[in-house]
């Protein structure tokens, strides 16, 4: 297998579904949930490890990341060891920006994309409720659309347990095809 990249608009519940899947699949040795490196402190909602901007730039220049990208003025990266796990047959689940999908698909055979989404009014409510300064202009975030063709789309407009069940089933099927 390879990477299962999770994409979708802000407020869709990507981190919620990833967290629920990680908790449910804790005993599945072939499924690994990536902890991204991000050039900001971690939040209660995301499983990120902080890295300062200078260290990020050095590591990126030295090729120490499997994937790296910039979005919203921040640097994001997936550690190189997770790329090795993906190539060795593990299912490596990671929340990424749509802008890195083409590169990931070209570098890691078998990469799959799961899009988590919800209707615009649900996204707007969720973004307004979390009121994070780093979310920036909410209207601009809601207007963004990607051109990525997903392998699976999950509508997460209802109870997160429903979306998580679909996601978990998908990951188990991918994990059993190793």
mmCIF file of N, CA and C in Angstrom, residues 93-170:
data_model
loop_
_atom_site.group_PDB
_atom_site.id
_atom_site.type_symbol
_atom_site.label_atom_id
_atom_site.label_comp_id
_atom_site.label_asym_id
_atom_site.label_seq_id
_atom_site.Cartn_x
_atom_site.Cartn_y
_atom_site.Cartn_z
ATOM 1 N N UNK A 93 -1.730 7.064 6.992
ATOM 2 C CA UNK A 93 -2.830 8.026 6.897
ATOM 3 C C UNK A 93 -2.322 9.400 7.296
ATOM 4 N N UNK A 94 -2.593 10.407 6.456
ATOM 5 C CA UNK A 94 -2.095 11.740 6.750
ATOM 6 C C UNK A 94 -3.027 12.819 6.214
ATOM 7 N N UNK A 95 -3.277 13.817 7.024
ATOM 8 C CA UNK A 95 -4.039 14.996 6.642
ATOM 9 C C UNK A 95 -3.091 15.923 5.879
ATOM 10 N N UNK A 96 -3.422 16.212 4.620
ATOM 11 C CA UNK A 96 -2.544 17.043 3.789
ATOM 12 C C UNK A 96 -3.342 18.103 3.039
ATOM 13 N N UNK A 97 -2.613 19.011 2.421
ATOM 14 C CA UNK A 97 -3.196 19.998 1.519
ATOM 15 C C UNK A 97 -3.375 19.352 0.149
ATOM 16 N N UNK A 98 -4.418 19.749 -0.538
ATOM 17 C CA UNK A 98 -4.635 19.241 -1.899
ATOM 18 C C UNK A 98 -3.429 19.518 -2.803
ATOM 19 N N UNK A 99 -2.700 20.591 -2.521
ATOM 20 C CA UNK A 99 -1.605 20.980 -3.412
ATOM 21 C C UNK A 99 -0.467 19.957 -3.438
ATOM 22 N N UNK A 100 -0.396 19.037 -2.483
ATOM 23 C CA UNK A 100 0.691 18.049 -2.459
ATOM 24 C C UNK A 100 0.271 16.705 -3.058
ATOM 25 N N UNK A 101 -0.998 16.541 -3.393
ATOM 26 C CA UNK A 101 -1.522 15.247 -3.849
ATOM 27 C C UNK A 101 -0.846 14.758 -5.127
ATOM 28 N N UNK A 102 -0.718 15.605 -6.139
ATOM 29 C CA UNK A 102 -0.102 15.162 -7.404
ATOM 30 C C UNK A 102 1.327 14.682 -7.189
ATOM 31 N N UNK A 103 2.080 15.439 -6.394
ATOM 32 C CA UNK A 103 3.458 15.031 -6.106
ATOM 33 C C UNK A 103 3.483 13.700 -5.354
ATOM 34 N N UNK A 104 2.618 13.557 -4.371
ATOM 35 C CA UNK A 104 2.574 12.308 -3.597
ATOM 36 C C UNK A 104 2.216 11.129 -4.491
ATOM 37 N N UNK A 105 1.240 11.313 -5.363
ATOM 38 C CA UNK A 105 0.849 10.219 -6.267
ATOM 39 C C UNK A 105 1.981 9.854 -7.218
ATOM 40 N N UNK A 106 2.773 10.833 -7.636
ATOM 41 C CA UNK A 106 3.877 10.518 -8.548
ATOM 42 C C UNK A 106 5.054 9.864 -7.821
ATOM 43 N N UNK A 107 5.253 10.184 -6.553
ATOM 44 C CA UNK A 107 6.392 9.656 -5.805
ATOM 45 C C UNK A 107 6.098 8.365 -5.067
ATOM 46 N N UNK A 108 4.830 8.133 -4.703
ATOM 47 C CA UNK A 108 4.468 6.971 -3.902
ATOM 48 C C UNK A 108 3.347 6.208 -4.604
ATOM 49 N N UNK A 109 3.728 5.121 -5.260
ATOM 50 C CA UNK A 109 2.743 4.304 -5.976
ATOM 51 C C UNK A 109 1.658 3.836 -5.011
ATOM 52 N N UNK A 110 0.436 3.803 -5.497
ATOM 53 C CA UNK A 110 -0.669 3.317 -4.682
ATOM 54 C C UNK A 110 -1.289 4.342 -3.764
ATOM 55 N N UNK A 111 -0.814 5.591 -3.823
ATOM 56 C CA UNK A 111 -1.376 6.633 -2.975
ATOM 57 C C UNK A 111 -2.865 6.785 -3.255
ATOM 58 N N UNK A 112 -3.642 6.844 -2.187
ATOM 59 C CA UNK A 112 -5.088 7.020 -2.264
ATOM 60 C C UNK A 112 -5.449 8.360 -1.630
ATOM 61 N N UNK A 113 -6.570 8.930 -2.069
ATOM 62 C CA UNK A 113 -7.025 10.205 -1.528
ATOM 63 C C UNK A 113 -8.452 10.050 -1.027
ATOM 64 N N UNK A 114 -8.654 10.430 0.232
ATOM 65 C CA UNK A 114 -9.980 10.448 0.835
ATOM 66 C C UNK A 114 -10.333 11.911 1.070
ATOM 67 N N UNK A 115 -11.430 12.336 0.468
ATOM 68 C CA UNK A 115 -11.897 13.705 0.651
ATOM 69 C C UNK A 115 -13.009 13.713 1.695
ATOM 70 N N UNK A 116 -12.822 14.534 2.720
ATOM 71 C CA UNK A 116 -13.851 14.732 3.745
ATOM 72 C C UNK A 116 -14.505 16.075 3.417
ATOM 73 N N UNK A 117 -15.818 16.096 3.359
ATOM 74 C CA UNK A 117 -16.495 17.328 2.985
ATOM 75 C C UNK A 117 -17.798 17.492 3.754
ATOM 76 N N UNK A 118 -18.394 18.649 3.597
ATOM 77 C CA UNK A 118 -19.694 18.973 4.177
ATOM 78 C C UNK A 118 -20.234 20.163 3.391
ATOM 79 N N UNK A 119 -21.532 20.389 3.429
ATOM 80 C CA UNK A 119 -22.099 21.537 2.709
ATOM 81 C C UNK A 119 -21.525 22.866 3.235
ATOM 82 N N UNK A 120 -21.486 23.890 2.366
ATOM 83 C CA UNK A 120 -20.894 25.183 2.756
ATOM 84 C C UNK A 120 -21.464 25.774 4.044
ATOM 85 N N UNK A 121 -22.750 25.634 4.282
ATOM 86 C CA UNK A 121 -23.326 26.215 5.496
ATOM 87 C C UNK A 121 -22.830 25.499 6.754
ATOM 88 N N UNK A 122 -22.590 24.197 6.656
ATOM 89 C CA UNK A 122 -22.047 23.434 7.791
ATOM 90 C C UNK A 122 -20.594 23.843 8.035
ATOM 91 N N UNK A 123 -19.829 23.978 6.955
ATOM 92 C CA UNK A 123 -18.432 24.408 7.084
ATOM 93 C C UNK A 123 -18.355 25.791 7.732
ATOM 94 N N UNK A 124 -19.203 26.696 7.278
ATOM 95 C CA UNK A 124 -19.198 28.059 7.824
ATOM 96 C C UNK A 124 -19.515 28.047 9.320
ATOM 97 N N UNK A 125 -20.494 27.253 9.731
ATOM 98 C CA UNK A 125 -20.843 27.166 11.156
ATOM 99 C C UNK A 125 -19.679 26.617 11.968
ATOM 100 N N UNK A 126 -19.048 25.574 11.469
ATOM 101 C CA UNK A 126 -17.940 24.958 12.201
ATOM 102 C C UNK A 126 -16.756 25.912 12.323
ATOM 103 N N UNK A 127 -16.415 26.585 11.237
ATOM 104 C CA UNK A 127 -15.287 27.516 11.280
ATOM 105 C C UNK A 127 -15.566 28.678 12.225
ATOM 106 N N UNK A 128 -16.767 29.188 12.175
ATOM 107 C CA UNK A 128 -17.128 30.289 13.068
ATOM 108 C C UNK A 128 -17.088 29.839 14.527
ATOM 109 N N UNK A 129 -17.513 28.601 14.783
ATOM 110 C CA UNK A 129 -17.548 28.092 16.163
ATOM 111 C C UNK A 129 -16.143 27.901 16.728
ATOM 112 N N UNK A 130 -15.191 27.492 15.906
ATOM 113 C CA UNK A 130 -13.856 27.262 16.464
ATOM 114 C C UNK A 130 -13.069 28.553 16.587
ATOM 115 N N UNK A 131 -13.387 29.574 15.802
ATOM 116 C CA UNK A 131 -12.831 30.926 15.933
ATOM 117 C C UNK A 131 -11.324 30.942 16.182
ATOM 118 N N UNK A 132 -10.568 30.259 15.332
ATOM 119 C CA UNK A 132 -9.107 30.271 15.446
ATOM 120 C C UNK A 132 -8.551 31.401 14.594
ATOM 121 N N UNK A 133 -7.702 32.198 15.159
ATOM 122 C CA UNK A 133 -7.111 33.324 14.423
ATOM 123 C C UNK A 133 -6.360 32.834 13.186
ATOM 124 N N UNK A 134 -5.700 31.683 13.292
ATOM 125 C CA UNK A 134 -4.910 31.182 12.162
ATOM 126 C C UNK A 134 -5.768 30.709 11.000
ATOM 127 N N UNK A 135 -7.094 30.629 11.199
ATOM 128 C CA UNK A 135 -7.973 30.263 10.090
ATOM 129 C C UNK A 135 -8.088 31.385 9.069
ATOM 130 N N UNK A 136 -7.726 32.591 9.442
ATOM 131 C CA UNK A 136 -7.724 33.708 8.505
ATOM 132 C C UNK A 136 -9.115 34.062 8.010
ATOM 133 N N UNK A 137 -9.174 34.498 6.770
ATOM 134 C CA UNK A 137 -10.414 34.933 6.149
ATOM 135 C C UNK A 137 -11.309 33.726 5.872
ATOM 136 N N UNK A 138 -12.398 33.608 6.611
ATOM 137 C CA UNK A 138 -13.277 32.440 6.481
ATOM 138 C C UNK A 138 -13.943 32.376 5.124
ATOM 139 N N UNK A 139 -14.349 33.496 4.573
ATOM 140 C CA UNK A 139 -14.989 33.496 3.254
ATOM 141 C C UNK A 139 -14.024 32.975 2.193
ATOM 142 N N UNK A 140 -12.760 33.398 2.268
ATOM 143 C CA UNK A 140 -11.764 32.928 1.298
ATOM 144 C C UNK A 140 -11.521 31.427 1.458
ATOM 145 N N UNK A 141 -11.482 30.960 2.685
ATOM 146 C CA UNK A 141 -11.265 29.525 2.914
ATOM 147 C C UNK A 141 -12.422 28.704 2.367
ATOM 148 N N UNK A 142 -13.632 29.202 2.554
ATOM 149 C CA UNK A 142 -14.806 28.475 2.068
ATOM 150 C C UNK A 142 -14.903 28.491 0.546
ATOM 151 N N UNK A 143 -14.368 29.519 -0.080
ATOM 152 C CA UNK A 143 -14.448 29.635 -1.534
ATOM 153 C C UNK A 143 -13.443 28.740 -2.254
ATOM 154 N N UNK A 144 -12.402 28.314 -1.568
ATOM 155 C CA UNK A 144 -11.364 27.483 -2.190
ATOM 156 C C UNK A 144 -11.915 26.124 -2.571
ATOM 157 N N UNK A 145 -11.570 25.684 -3.729
ATOM 158 C CA UNK A 145 -11.929 24.344 -4.179
ATOM 159 C C UNK A 145 -10.691 23.724 -4.799
ATOM 160 N N UNK A 146 -10.557 22.447 -4.645
ATOM 161 C CA UNK A 146 -9.402 21.768 -5.209
ATOM 162 C C UNK A 146 -9.770 21.036 -6.478
ATOM 163 N N UNK A 147 -8.746 20.656 -7.223
ATOM 164 C CA UNK A 147 -8.966 19.923 -8.466
ATOM 165 C C UNK A 147 -8.536 18.468 -8.321
ATOM 166 N N UNK A 148 -8.445 17.999 -7.102
ATOM 167 C CA UNK A 148 -8.019 16.627 -6.833
ATOM 168 C C UNK A 148 -9.198 15.674 -7.032
ATOM 169 N N UNK A 149 -8.932 14.572 -7.709
ATOM 170 C CA UNK A 149 -9.951 13.543 -7.862
ATOM 171 C C UNK A 149 -9.738 12.525 -6.739
ATOM 172 N N UNK A 150 -10.685 12.456 -5.798
ATOM 173 C CA UNK A 150 -10.505 11.533 -4.671
ATOM 174 C C UNK A 150 -10.863 10.096 -5.041
ATOM 175 N N UNK A 151 -10.326 9.168 -4.275
ATOM 176 C CA UNK A 151 -10.692 7.756 -4.410
ATOM 177 C C UNK A 151 -11.933 7.450 -3.590
ATOM 178 N N UNK A 152 -12.194 8.269 -2.579
ATOM 179 C CA UNK A 152 -13.373 8.140 -1.734
ATOM 180 C C UNK A 152 -13.738 9.533 -1.237
ATOM 181 N N UNK A 153 -15.028 9.849 -1.271
ATOM 182 C CA UNK A 153 -15.524 11.097 -0.689
ATOM 183 C C UNK A 153 -16.470 10.746 0.445
ATOM 184 N N UNK A 154 -16.248 11.362 1.588
ATOM 185 C CA UNK A 154 -17.102 11.151 2.764
ATOM 186 C C UNK A 154 -17.786 12.468 3.086
ATOM 187 N N UNK A 155 -19.123 12.460 3.062
ATOM 188 C CA UNK A 155 -19.895 13.623 3.480
ATOM 189 C C UNK A 155 -19.981 13.560 5.002
ATOM 190 N N UNK A 156 -19.330 14.494 5.658
ATOM 191 C CA UNK A 156 -19.273 14.514 7.117
ATOM 192 C C UNK A 156 -20.178 15.607 7.679
ATOM 193 N N UNK A 157 -21.366 15.738 7.117
ATOM 194 C CA UNK A 157 -22.265 16.794 7.584
ATOM 195 C C UNK A 157 -23.121 16.354 8.760
ATOM 196 N N UNK A 158 -23.177 15.061 9.012
ATOM 197 C CA UNK A 158 -23.969 14.560 10.126
ATOM 198 C C UNK A 158 -23.102 14.240 11.332
ATOM 199 N N UNK A 159 -23.528 13.240 12.068
ATOM 200 C CA UNK A 159 -22.763 12.802 13.241
ATOM 201 C C UNK A 159 -21.404 12.270 12.783
ATOM 202 N N UNK A 160 -20.328 12.675 13.445
ATOM 203 C CA UNK A 160 -19.001 12.224 13.005
ATOM 204 C C UNK A 160 -18.832 10.711 13.062
ATOM 205 N N UNK A 161 -19.595 10.028 13.896
ATOM 206 C CA UNK A 161 -19.488 8.564 13.982
ATOM 207 C C UNK A 161 -19.811 7.900 12.633
ATOM 208 N N UNK A 162 -20.748 8.471 11.884
ATOM 209 C CA UNK A 162 -21.107 7.905 10.578
ATOM 210 C C UNK A 162 -19.953 8.055 9.593
ATOM 211 N N UNK A 163 -19.382 9.254 9.523
ATOM 212 C CA UNK A 163 -18.237 9.467 8.644
ATOM 213 C C UNK A 163 -17.047 8.625 9.064
ATOM 214 N N UNK A 164 -16.822 8.524 10.366
ATOM 215 C CA UNK A 164 -15.702 7.728 10.873
ATOM 216 C C UNK A 164 -15.876 6.258 10.518
ATOM 217 N N UNK A 165 -17.093 5.743 10.601
ATOM 218 C CA UNK A 165 -17.338 4.330 10.262
ATOM 219 C C UNK A 165 -16.983 4.061 8.808
ATOM 220 N N UNK A 166 -17.352 4.961 7.915
ATOM 221 C CA UNK A 166 -17.009 4.806 6.492
ATOM 222 C C UNK A 166 -15.499 4.847 6.304
ATOM 223 N N UNK A 167 -14.844 5.785 6.960
ATOM 224 C CA UNK A 167 -13.398 5.943 6.852
ATOM 225 C C UNK A 167 -12.676 4.710 7.406
ATOM 226 N N UNK A 168 -13.096 4.240 8.556
ATOM 227 C CA UNK A 168 -12.477 3.061 9.183
ATOM 228 C C UNK A 168 -12.626 1.837 8.284
ATOM 229 N N UNK A 169 -13.803 1.637 7.730
ATOM 230 C CA UNK A 169 -14.024 0.509 6.823
ATOM 231 C C UNK A 169 -13.085 0.592 5.622
ATOM 232 N N UNK A 170 -12.935 1.777 5.063
ATOM 233 C CA UNK A 170 -12.043 1.985 3.927
ATOM 234 C C UNK A 170 -10.601 1.636 4.304
#
